[in-house]
């Protein structure tokens, strides 16, 4: 839960709470499935969320903070997401926030050949930006990160230079475009830094891909500075979403089916204690009555005793089949479980 998460190293609880939201029951199940399918992402069908869900699952398992129901939910959601991407065209020609940003830089600067680009951060988003920039001919790229070793590792992988975050302003001054994608809870580039970096030259393009933002909004008002953040890229992503209406409908159908399967399983799990108690009570009654009957008929052979025992078990199973099937199908219905508990005189702790 959220309480367990905020005990781990990372953002303060207040920072987490500002970006948190809450779902319950089937709404929560559907939300997780839509996330994994890329249907809730700003960029339709993007698969960065898959890596994030897998990472969250691994962290929860390592911390011993995940139970069977959540484990099944996340694995089912990942499977549904994979089905959406392989069975629909939702991911064909897929955009990402990074690809939208790079295209924006290309159009704003009139091409990237011969330009100097700075990537601030060393996480998944920053690495994706480096990968895109490496495919652009003639771009000189620098990576700035708080952890120098990680910056050097990424820089080496994509043919870039690396600088510590302490040198950010100098690196900014030497760049035509800067892409920020750090996990910092506050701004990394404020308006004053941006203004100083842009002073006395052609201009500086800033692309902020972080949430919360890495670049102070007022930086875009500084002379010579052009700033785009995630909100500015949203219209391009909405155009992409509108063009894929048919794929979205097909993807939603796959998600609906996966959600229904999980809810059916969940209902059955909720009903397990009730079904177990019902079977135990029926079996206790069957055994008591069977022993009483057999005690009155000592002349019966062993074969006859076994036949009577099998008959009694078959009758009980037949009688229980209907109620158990109904309880399994509607196990999440507390009123039905309560009624069944009272009807069959079961212990109070099973409903």
mmCIF file of C-alpha atoms in Angstrom:
data_model
loop_
_atom_site.group_PDB
_atom_site.id
_atom_site.type_symbol
_atom_site.label_atom_id
_atom_site.label_comp_id
_atom_site.label_asym_id
_atom_site.label_seq_id
_atom_site.Cartn_x
_atom_site.Cartn_y
_atom_site.Cartn_z
ATOM 1 C CA UNK A 1 0.000 0.000 0.000
ATOM 2 C CA UNK A 2 0.917 3.661 -0.087
ATOM 3 C CA UNK A 3 2.134 3.590 3.529
ATOM 4 C CA UNK A 4 4.634 0.869 2.719
ATOM 5 C CA UNK A 5 5.791 2.643 -0.442
ATOM 6 C CA UNK A 6 6.620 5.945 1.210
ATOM 7 C CA UNK A 7 8.870 4.183 3.742
ATOM 8 C CA UNK A 8 11.225 3.265 0.928
ATOM 9 C CA UNK A 9 13.934 5.770 -0.124
ATOM 10 C CA UNK A 10 12.564 8.363 -2.520
ATOM 11 C CA UNK A 11 10.140 11.292 -2.554
ATOM 12 C CA UNK A 12 8.574 12.570 0.665
ATOM 13 C CA UNK A 13 5.026 11.359 1.483
ATOM 14 C CA UNK A 14 3.599 14.836 0.796
ATOM 15 C CA UNK A 15 5.130 14.831 -2.697
ATOM 16 C CA UNK A 16 3.696 11.372 -3.395
ATOM 17 C CA UNK A 17 0.239 12.399 -2.156
ATOM 18 C CA UNK A 18 0.036 15.309 -4.605
ATOM 19 C CA UNK A 19 0.209 12.930 -7.573
ATOM 20 C CA UNK A 20 -1.681 9.978 -6.082
ATOM 21 C CA UNK A 21 -5.259 8.952 -6.785
ATOM 22 C CA UNK A 22 -7.404 6.136 -5.498
ATOM 23 C CA UNK A 23 -9.555 3.434 -7.086
ATOM 24 C CA UNK A 24 -11.351 0.519 -5.452
ATOM 25 C CA UNK A 25 -12.846 -2.791 -6.539
ATOM 26 C CA UNK A 26 -13.439 -3.363 -10.238
ATOM 27 C CA UNK A 27 -12.499 0.258 -11.014
ATOM 28 C CA UNK A 28 -9.019 -0.405 -9.617
ATOM 29 C CA UNK A 29 -8.701 -3.649 -11.586
ATOM 30 C CA UNK A 30 -9.733 -1.919 -14.811
ATOM 31 C CA UNK A 31 -7.354 0.986 -14.187
ATOM 32 C CA UNK A 32 -4.354 -1.342 -13.814
ATOM 33 C CA UNK A 33 -5.275 -3.243 -16.982
ATOM 34 C CA UNK A 34 -5.733 -0.025 -18.993
ATOM 35 C CA UNK A 35 -2.398 1.250 -17.716
ATOM 36 C CA UNK A 36 -0.601 -1.917 -18.790
ATOM 37 C CA UNK A 37 -2.248 -1.720 -22.210
ATOM 38 C CA UNK A 38 -1.088 1.868 -22.718
ATOM 39 C CA UNK A 39 -4.691 3.091 -22.908
ATOM 40 C CA UNK A 40 -4.306 5.483 -19.982
ATOM 41 C CA UNK A 41 -1.001 6.893 -21.197
ATOM 42 C CA UNK A 42 -0.732 10.319 -22.745
ATOM 43 C CA UNK A 43 0.934 8.597 -25.703
ATOM 44 C CA UNK A 44 -1.478 5.851 -26.762
ATOM 45 C CA UNK A 45 0.022 2.358 -26.692
ATOM 46 C CA UNK A 46 3.412 3.414 -25.295
ATOM 47 C CA UNK A 47 5.211 0.566 -23.567
ATOM 48 C CA UNK A 48 7.402 2.406 -21.051
ATOM 49 C CA UNK A 49 4.610 1.813 -18.532
ATOM 50 C CA UNK A 50 5.171 -1.951 -18.897
ATOM 51 C CA UNK A 51 8.731 -1.619 -17.599
ATOM 52 C CA UNK A 52 7.472 0.567 -14.749
ATOM 53 C CA UNK A 53 4.829 -1.995 -13.724
ATOM 54 C CA UNK A 54 7.402 -4.801 -13.834
ATOM 55 C CA UNK A 55 9.792 -2.719 -11.747
ATOM 56 C CA UNK A 56 7.054 -1.952 -9.206
ATOM 57 C CA UNK A 57 6.124 -5.641 -9.055
ATOM 58 C CA UNK A 58 9.751 -6.638 -8.477
ATOM 59 C CA UNK A 59 10.216 -4.001 -5.762
ATOM 60 C CA UNK A 60 7.010 -5.077 -4.001
ATOM 61 C CA UNK A 61 8.061 -8.733 -4.102
ATOM 62 C CA UNK A 62 11.520 -7.879 -2.751
ATOM 63 C CA UNK A 63 9.924 -5.923 0.106
ATOM 64 C CA UNK A 64 7.454 -8.733 0.859
ATOM 65 C CA UNK A 65 4.637 -6.242 0.290
ATOM 66 C CA UNK A 66 2.527 -8.068 -2.291
ATOM 67 C CA UNK A 67 -0.070 -10.771 -1.812
ATOM 68 C CA UNK A 68 -1.549 -13.366 -4.130
ATOM 69 C CA UNK A 69 -4.416 -11.196 -5.368
ATOM 70 C CA UNK A 70 -2.171 -8.271 -6.349
ATOM 71 C CA UNK A 71 0.405 -10.627 -7.871
ATOM 72 C CA UNK A 72 -2.279 -12.197 -10.044
ATOM 73 C CA UNK A 73 -3.700 -8.770 -10.934
ATOM 74 C CA UNK A 74 -0.379 -7.351 -12.162
ATOM 75 C CA UNK A 75 0.594 -10.464 -14.110
ATOM 76 C CA UNK A 76 -2.860 -10.587 -15.692
ATOM 77 C CA UNK A 77 -2.668 -6.895 -16.588
ATOM 78 C CA UNK A 78 0.758 -7.350 -18.193
ATOM 79 C CA UNK A 79 -0.575 -10.302 -20.208
ATOM 80 C CA UNK A 80 -3.576 -8.231 -21.323
ATOM 81 C CA UNK A 81 -1.252 -5.378 -22.296
ATOM 82 C CA UNK A 82 0.824 -7.751 -24.401
ATOM 83 C CA UNK A 83 -2.343 -9.058 -26.082
ATOM 84 C CA UNK A 84 -3.458 -5.501 -26.865
ATOM 85 C CA UNK A 85 -0.129 -4.668 -28.499
ATOM 86 C CA UNK A 86 0.067 -7.884 -30.533
ATOM 87 C CA UNK A 87 -3.602 -8.259 -31.525
ATOM 88 C CA UNK A 88 -4.402 -4.631 -32.373
ATOM 89 C CA UNK A 89 -2.725 -1.911 -34.385
ATOM 90 C CA UNK A 90 -2.510 0.349 -31.362
ATOM 91 C CA UNK A 91 1.284 0.162 -31.230
ATOM 92 C CA UNK A 92 2.004 0.386 -34.965
ATOM 93 C CA UNK A 93 3.853 3.573 -35.798
ATOM 94 C CA UNK A 94 3.752 4.197 -32.079
ATOM 95 C CA UNK A 95 4.706 7.591 -30.735
ATOM 96 C CA UNK A 96 6.319 8.250 -27.386
ATOM 97 C CA UNK A 97 6.676 11.428 -25.380
ATOM 98 C CA UNK A 98 10.362 11.355 -26.305
ATOM 99 C CA UNK A 99 9.741 10.891 -30.037
ATOM 100 C CA UNK A 100 7.232 13.762 -29.943
ATOM 101 C CA UNK A 101 9.828 15.918 -28.164
ATOM 102 C CA UNK A 102 12.587 15.079 -30.657
ATOM 103 C CA UNK A 103 10.275 15.858 -33.566
ATOM 104 C CA UNK A 104 9.364 19.145 -31.890
ATOM 105 C CA UNK A 105 13.062 19.986 -31.564
ATOM 106 C CA UNK A 106 13.669 19.082 -35.193
ATOM 107 C CA UNK A 107 10.867 21.366 -36.392
ATOM 108 C CA UNK A 108 11.681 24.230 -34.011
ATOM 109 C CA UNK A 109 15.391 24.281 -34.862
ATOM 110 C CA UNK A 110 14.971 23.544 -38.557
ATOM 111 C CA UNK A 111 16.757 20.207 -38.219
ATOM 112 C CA UNK A 112 19.175 18.746 -35.691
ATOM 113 C CA UNK A 113 22.271 18.206 -37.846
ATOM 114 C CA UNK A 114 25.176 20.162 -36.360
ATOM 115 C CA UNK A 115 23.203 21.001 -33.213
ATOM 116 C CA UNK A 116 24.410 20.447 -29.660
ATOM 117 C CA UNK A 117 21.966 18.573 -27.422
ATOM 118 C CA UNK A 118 22.015 18.153 -23.654
ATOM 119 C CA UNK A 119 20.121 15.349 -21.891
ATOM 120 C CA UNK A 120 19.615 15.891 -18.154
ATOM 121 C CA UNK A 121 18.921 12.664 -16.266
ATOM 122 C CA UNK A 122 19.869 9.008 -16.604
ATOM 123 C CA UNK A 123 16.622 7.087 -16.172
ATOM 124 C CA UNK A 124 14.525 5.274 -18.772
ATOM 125 C CA UNK A 125 13.155 8.459 -20.332
ATOM 126 C CA UNK A 126 16.600 10.057 -20.565
ATOM 127 C CA UNK A 127 18.049 6.906 -22.111
ATOM 128 C CA UNK A 128 15.246 6.831 -24.671
ATOM 129 C CA UNK A 129 16.061 10.445 -25.554
ATOM 130 C CA UNK A 130 19.726 9.487 -26.005
ATOM 131 C CA UNK A 131 18.715 6.581 -28.222
ATOM 132 C CA UNK A 132 16.627 8.866 -30.453
ATOM 133 C CA UNK A 133 19.371 11.498 -30.621
ATOM 134 C CA UNK A 134 21.951 8.842 -31.523
ATOM 135 C CA UNK A 135 19.859 8.103 -34.626
ATOM 136 C CA UNK A 136 20.000 11.767 -35.683
ATOM 137 C CA UNK A 137 23.023 12.438 -37.935
ATOM 138 C CA UNK A 138 25.432 15.163 -36.889
ATOM 139 C CA UNK A 139 24.101 15.818 -33.376
ATOM 140 C CA UNK A 140 26.645 16.377 -30.588
ATOM 141 C CA UNK A 141 25.155 15.027 -27.356
ATOM 142 C CA UNK A 142 26.080 15.537 -23.685
ATOM 143 C CA UNK A 143 24.578 13.774 -20.657
ATOM 144 C CA UNK A 144 24.345 15.482 -17.251
ATOM 145 C CA UNK A 145 23.398 13.488 -14.179
ATOM 146 C CA UNK A 146 23.803 13.635 -10.422
ATOM 147 C CA UNK A 147 25.505 10.222 -10.452
ATOM 148 C CA UNK A 148 28.592 10.663 -12.616
ATOM 149 C CA UNK A 149 29.176 6.930 -13.126
ATOM 150 C CA UNK A 150 25.674 6.429 -14.540
ATOM 151 C CA UNK A 151 26.101 9.455 -16.833
ATOM 152 C CA UNK A 152 29.403 8.064 -18.130
ATOM 153 C CA UNK A 153 27.867 4.627 -18.672
ATOM 154 C CA UNK A 154 25.019 6.050 -20.761
ATOM 155 C CA UNK A 155 27.295 8.441 -22.611
ATOM 156 C CA UNK A 156 29.613 5.596 -23.578
ATOM 157 C CA UNK A 157 26.709 3.513 -24.813
ATOM 158 C CA UNK A 158 25.381 6.226 -27.132
ATOM 159 C CA UNK A 159 28.553 8.042 -28.171
ATOM 160 C CA UNK A 160 27.903 11.104 -26.005
ATOM 161 C CA UNK A 161 29.942 13.157 -23.542
ATOM 162 C CA UNK A 162 29.191 13.118 -19.798
ATOM 163 C CA UNK A 163 29.285 15.913 -17.216
ATOM 164 C CA UNK A 164 28.293 16.052 -13.529
ATOM 165 C CA UNK A 165 25.103 17.881 -12.611
ATOM 166 C CA UNK A 166 27.226 20.560 -10.912
ATOM 167 C CA UNK A 167 28.250 21.648 -14.416
ATOM 168 C CA UNK A 168 24.668 21.897 -15.627
ATOM 169 C CA UNK A 169 24.672 25.636 -16.314
ATOM 170 C CA UNK A 170 27.932 25.463 -18.293
ATOM 171 C CA UNK A 171 26.583 22.518 -20.308
ATOM 172 C CA UNK A 172 23.336 24.404 -20.885
ATOM 173 C CA UNK A 173 25.222 27.430 -22.150
ATOM 174 C CA UNK A 174 26.996 25.223 -24.689
ATOM 175 C CA UNK A 175 23.785 23.587 -25.968
ATOM 176 C CA UNK A 176 21.148 24.436 -28.566
ATOM 177 C CA UNK A 177 18.545 22.130 -27.051
ATOM 178 C CA UNK A 178 18.215 20.553 -23.604
ATOM 179 C CA UNK A 179 15.927 17.668 -22.678
ATOM 180 C CA UNK A 180 15.218 17.161 -18.977
ATOM 181 C CA UNK A 181 13.950 13.856 -17.610
ATOM 182 C CA UNK A 182 15.061 13.478 -13.999
ATOM 183 C CA UNK A 183 13.168 12.102 -11.010
ATOM 184 C CA UNK A 184 14.009 15.198 -8.949
ATOM 185 C CA UNK A 185 11.012 16.421 -6.896
ATOM 186 C CA UNK A 186 11.838 20.078 -7.638
ATOM 187 C CA UNK A 187 13.076 22.176 -10.543
ATOM 188 C CA UNK A 188 16.561 21.542 -11.895
ATOM 189 C CA UNK A 189 16.651 24.539 -14.240
ATOM 190 C CA UNK A 190 15.105 27.741 -12.927
ATOM 191 C CA UNK A 191 14.255 30.865 -14.909
ATOM 192 C CA UNK A 192 17.446 32.681 -13.925
ATOM 193 C CA UNK A 193 19.703 29.805 -15.006
ATOM 194 C CA UNK A 194 17.884 29.521 -18.329
ATOM 195 C CA UNK A 195 18.183 33.276 -18.928
ATOM 196 C CA UNK A 196 21.917 33.253 -18.201
ATOM 197 C CA UNK A 197 22.463 30.240 -20.458
ATOM 198 C CA UNK A 198 20.606 31.868 -23.380
ATOM 199 C CA UNK A 199 22.147 35.309 -23.024
ATOM 200 C CA UNK A 200 24.142 36.632 -25.979
ATOM 201 C CA UNK A 201 23.433 33.845 -28.476
ATOM 202 C CA UNK A 202 20.905 32.606 -30.995
ATOM 203 C CA UNK A 203 18.503 30.897 -28.628
ATOM 204 C CA UNK A 204 17.953 27.927 -26.352
ATOM 205 C CA UNK A 205 15.255 25.268 -26.720
ATOM 206 C CA UNK A 206 14.183 23.510 -23.508
ATOM 207 C CA UNK A 207 12.101 20.311 -23.552
ATOM 208 C CA UNK A 208 10.847 19.233 -20.124
ATOM 209 C CA UNK A 209 9.659 15.599 -20.099
ATOM 210 C CA UNK A 210 9.555 15.222 -16.321
ATOM 211 C CA UNK A 211 6.530 14.998 -14.031
ATOM 212 C CA UNK A 212 6.757 16.905 -11.746
ATOM 213 C CA UNK A 213 8.457 19.455 -13.992
ATOM 214 C CA UNK A 214 12.252 19.840 -13.983
ATOM 215 C CA UNK A 215 12.210 23.316 -15.538
ATOM 216 C CA UNK A 216 10.561 26.339 -13.963
ATOM 217 C CA UNK A 217 7.633 27.435 -16.128
ATOM 218 C CA UNK A 218 8.848 31.048 -16.047
ATOM 219 C CA UNK A 219 12.035 29.950 -17.847
ATOM 220 C CA UNK A 220 10.069 30.024 -21.093
ATOM 221 C CA UNK A 221 9.581 33.780 -20.695
ATOM 222 C CA UNK A 222 13.314 34.519 -20.584
ATOM 223 C CA UNK A 223 14.755 36.248 -23.694
ATOM 224 C CA UNK A 224 15.951 33.716 -26.258
ATOM 225 C CA UNK A 225 14.433 30.723 -24.433
ATOM 226 C CA UNK A 226 11.724 28.479 -25.903
ATOM 227 C CA UNK A 227 10.209 25.986 -23.462
ATOM 228 C CA UNK A 228 7.949 23.026 -24.154
ATOM 229 C CA UNK A 229 6.758 20.665 -21.422
ATOM 230 C CA UNK A 230 4.610 17.532 -21.372
ATOM 231 C CA UNK A 231 1.387 19.579 -21.506
ATOM 232 C CA UNK A 232 2.563 21.306 -24.693
ATOM 233 C CA UNK A 233 3.076 17.908 -26.338
ATOM 234 C CA UNK A 234 -0.388 16.674 -25.409
ATOM 235 C CA UNK A 235 -2.193 17.942 -28.575
ATOM 236 C CA UNK A 236 0.085 15.827 -30.809
ATOM 237 C CA UNK A 237 -0.679 12.796 -28.663
ATOM 238 C CA UNK A 238 -4.427 13.508 -28.810
ATOM 239 C CA UNK A 239 -4.278 13.626 -32.621
ATOM 240 C CA UNK A 240 -2.596 10.219 -32.542
ATOM 241 C CA UNK A 241 -5.322 8.895 -30.223
ATOM 242 C CA UNK A 242 -8.144 10.206 -32.433
ATOM 243 C CA UNK A 243 -6.616 8.521 -35.491
ATOM 244 C CA UNK A 244 -6.666 5.146 -33.720
ATOM 245 C CA UNK A 245 -10.285 5.004 -32.573
ATOM 246 C CA UNK A 246 -10.879 1.522 -34.062
ATOM 247 C CA UNK A 247 -7.775 0.095 -32.380
ATOM 248 C CA UNK A 248 -8.839 1.640 -29.069
ATOM 249 C CA UNK A 249 -12.241 -0.067 -29.297
ATOM 250 C CA UNK A 250 -10.590 -3.436 -29.962
ATOM 251 C CA UNK A 251 -8.094 -2.883 -27.158
ATOM 252 C CA UNK A 252 -10.868 -1.977 -24.714
ATOM 253 C CA UNK A 253 -12.627 -5.257 -25.572
ATOM 254 C CA UNK A 254 -9.461 -7.212 -24.697
ATOM 255 C CA UNK A 255 -9.183 -5.286 -21.428
ATOM 256 C CA UNK A 256 -12.875 -5.894 -20.624
ATOM 257 C CA UNK A 257 -12.397 -9.640 -21.061
ATOM 258 C CA UNK A 258 -9.287 -9.688 -18.859
ATOM 259 C CA UNK A 259 -11.017 -7.633 -16.162
ATOM 260 C CA UNK A 260 -14.023 -9.981 -16.216
ATOM 261 C CA UNK A 261 -11.711 -12.998 -15.784
ATOM 262 C CA UNK A 262 -9.985 -11.414 -12.822
ATOM 263 C CA UNK A 263 -13.230 -10.357 -11.156
ATOM 264 C CA UNK A 264 -14.620 -13.876 -11.612
ATOM 265 C CA UNK A 265 -11.499 -15.285 -9.938
ATOM 266 C CA UNK A 266 -11.705 -12.643 -7.204
ATOM 267 C CA UNK A 267 -15.345 -13.482 -6.510
ATOM 268 C CA UNK A 268 -14.458 -17.152 -6.233
ATOM 269 C CA UNK A 269 -11.608 -16.315 -3.829
ATOM 270 C CA UNK A 270 -13.932 -14.263 -1.644
ATOM 271 C CA UNK A 271 -16.262 -17.251 -1.543
ATOM 272 C CA UNK A 272 -13.611 -19.838 -0.570
ATOM 273 C CA UNK A 273 -14.088 -19.574 3.244
ATOM 274 C CA UNK A 274 -17.864 -19.793 2.832
ATOM 275 C CA UNK A 275 -17.658 -22.816 0.534
ATOM 276 C CA UNK A 276 -15.174 -24.537 2.838
ATOM 277 C CA UNK A 277 -17.404 -23.949 5.870
ATOM 278 C CA UNK A 278 -20.478 -25.147 3.973
ATOM 279 C CA UNK A 279 -18.746 -28.353 2.861
ATOM 280 C CA UNK A 280 -17.400 -28.997 6.363
ATOM 281 C CA UNK A 281 -20.835 -28.538 7.926
ATOM 282 C CA UNK A 282 -22.510 -30.773 5.343
ATOM 283 C CA UNK A 283 -19.816 -33.421 5.778
ATOM 284 C CA UNK A 284 -20.151 -33.329 9.566
ATOM 285 C CA UNK A 285 -23.926 -33.843 9.297
ATOM 286 C CA UNK A 286 -23.464 -36.616 6.728
ATOM 287 C CA UNK A 287 -20.949 -38.490 8.886
ATOM 288 C CA UNK A 288 -23.029 -38.155 12.051
ATOM 289 C CA UNK A 289 -26.189 -39.432 10.358
ATOM 290 C CA UNK A 290 -24.277 -42.184 8.564
ATOM 291 C CA UNK A 291 -22.709 -43.441 11.801
ATOM 292 C CA UNK A 292 -26.092 -43.371 13.540
ATOM 293 C CA UNK A 293 -27.717 -45.350 10.705
ATOM 294 C CA UNK A 294 -24.924 -47.922 10.440
ATOM 295 C CA UNK A 295 -24.947 -48.424 14.208
ATOM 296 C CA UNK A 296 -28.616 -49.465 13.957
ATOM 297 C CA UNK A 297 -27.876 -51.940 11.173
ATOM 298 C CA UNK A 298 -25.032 -54.181 12.395
ATOM 299 C CA UNK A 299 -26.099 -56.956 10.020
ATOM 300 C CA UNK A 300 -24.957 -54.976 6.923
ATOM 301 C CA UNK A 301 -21.962 -56.323 5.039
ATOM 302 C CA UNK A 302 -18.856 -54.199 4.408
ATOM 303 C CA UNK A 303 -19.849 -53.826 0.771
ATOM 304 C CA UNK A 304 -23.325 -52.608 1.740
ATOM 305 C CA UNK A 305 -21.836 -50.135 4.239
ATOM 306 C CA UNK A 306 -19.547 -48.726 1.529
ATOM 307 C CA UNK A 307 -22.501 -48.409 -0.860
ATOM 308 C CA UNK A 308 -24.538 -46.468 1.723
ATOM 309 C CA UNK A 309 -21.552 -44.243 2.458
ATOM 310 C CA UNK A 310 -21.049 -43.502 -1.267
ATOM 311 C CA UNK A 311 -24.771 -42.805 -1.670
ATOM 312 C CA UNK A 312 -24.790 -40.312 1.214
ATOM 313 C CA UNK A 313 -21.728 -38.504 -0.196
ATOM 314 C CA UNK A 314 -23.307 -38.309 -3.656
ATOM 315 C CA UNK A 315 -26.560 -36.884 -2.257
ATOM 316 C CA UNK A 316 -24.688 -34.209 -0.280
ATOM 317 C CA UNK A 317 -22.578 -33.245 -3.317
ATOM 318 C CA UNK A 318 -25.677 -32.964 -5.501
ATOM 319 C CA UNK A 319 -27.472 -30.820 -2.923
ATOM 320 C CA UNK A 320 -24.463 -28.514 -2.495
ATOM 321 C CA UNK A 321 -23.714 -28.102 -6.193
ATOM 322 C CA UNK A 322 -26.305 -25.378 -6.823
ATOM 323 C CA UNK A 323 -25.567 -23.223 -3.745
ATOM 324 C CA UNK A 324 -21.786 -23.496 -4.233
ATOM 325 C CA UNK A 325 -22.019 -22.552 -7.913
ATOM 326 C CA UNK A 326 -24.088 -19.481 -7.011
ATOM 327 C CA UNK A 327 -21.735 -18.462 -4.194
ATOM 328 C CA UNK A 328 -18.711 -18.788 -6.502
ATOM 329 C CA UNK A 329 -20.370 -16.669 -9.183
ATOM 330 C CA UNK A 330 -21.358 -13.857 -6.803
ATOM 331 C CA UNK A 331 -18.770 -14.244 -4.071
ATOM 332 C CA UNK A 332 -18.038 -10.502 -3.963
ATOM 333 C CA UNK A 333 -21.665 -9.860 -2.944
ATOM 334 C CA UNK A 334 -21.493 -9.429 0.834
ATOM 335 C CA UNK A 335 -25.282 -9.524 1.238
ATOM 336 C CA UNK A 336 -25.481 -12.884 -0.519
ATOM 337 C CA UNK A 337 -22.662 -14.317 1.609
ATOM 338 C CA UNK A 338 -24.392 -13.075 4.755
ATOM 339 C CA UNK A 339 -27.692 -14.636 3.642
ATOM 340 C CA UNK A 340 -25.959 -17.943 2.868
ATOM 341 C CA UNK A 341 -24.241 -17.922 6.262
ATOM 342 C CA UNK A 342 -27.557 -17.457 8.051
ATOM 343 C CA UNK A 343 -29.408 -19.927 5.816
ATOM 344 C CA UNK A 344 -26.911 -22.726 6.431
ATOM 345 C CA UNK A 345 -26.175 -21.710 10.047
ATOM 346 C CA UNK A 346 -22.452 -21.213 9.442
ATOM 347 C CA UNK A 347 -19.925 -19.487 11.755
ATOM 348 C CA UNK A 348 -20.066 -15.672 11.779
ATOM 349 C CA UNK A 349 -16.444 -15.268 10.626
ATOM 350 C CA UNK A 350 -17.015 -16.761 7.152
ATOM 351 C CA UNK A 351 -19.073 -13.895 5.665
#
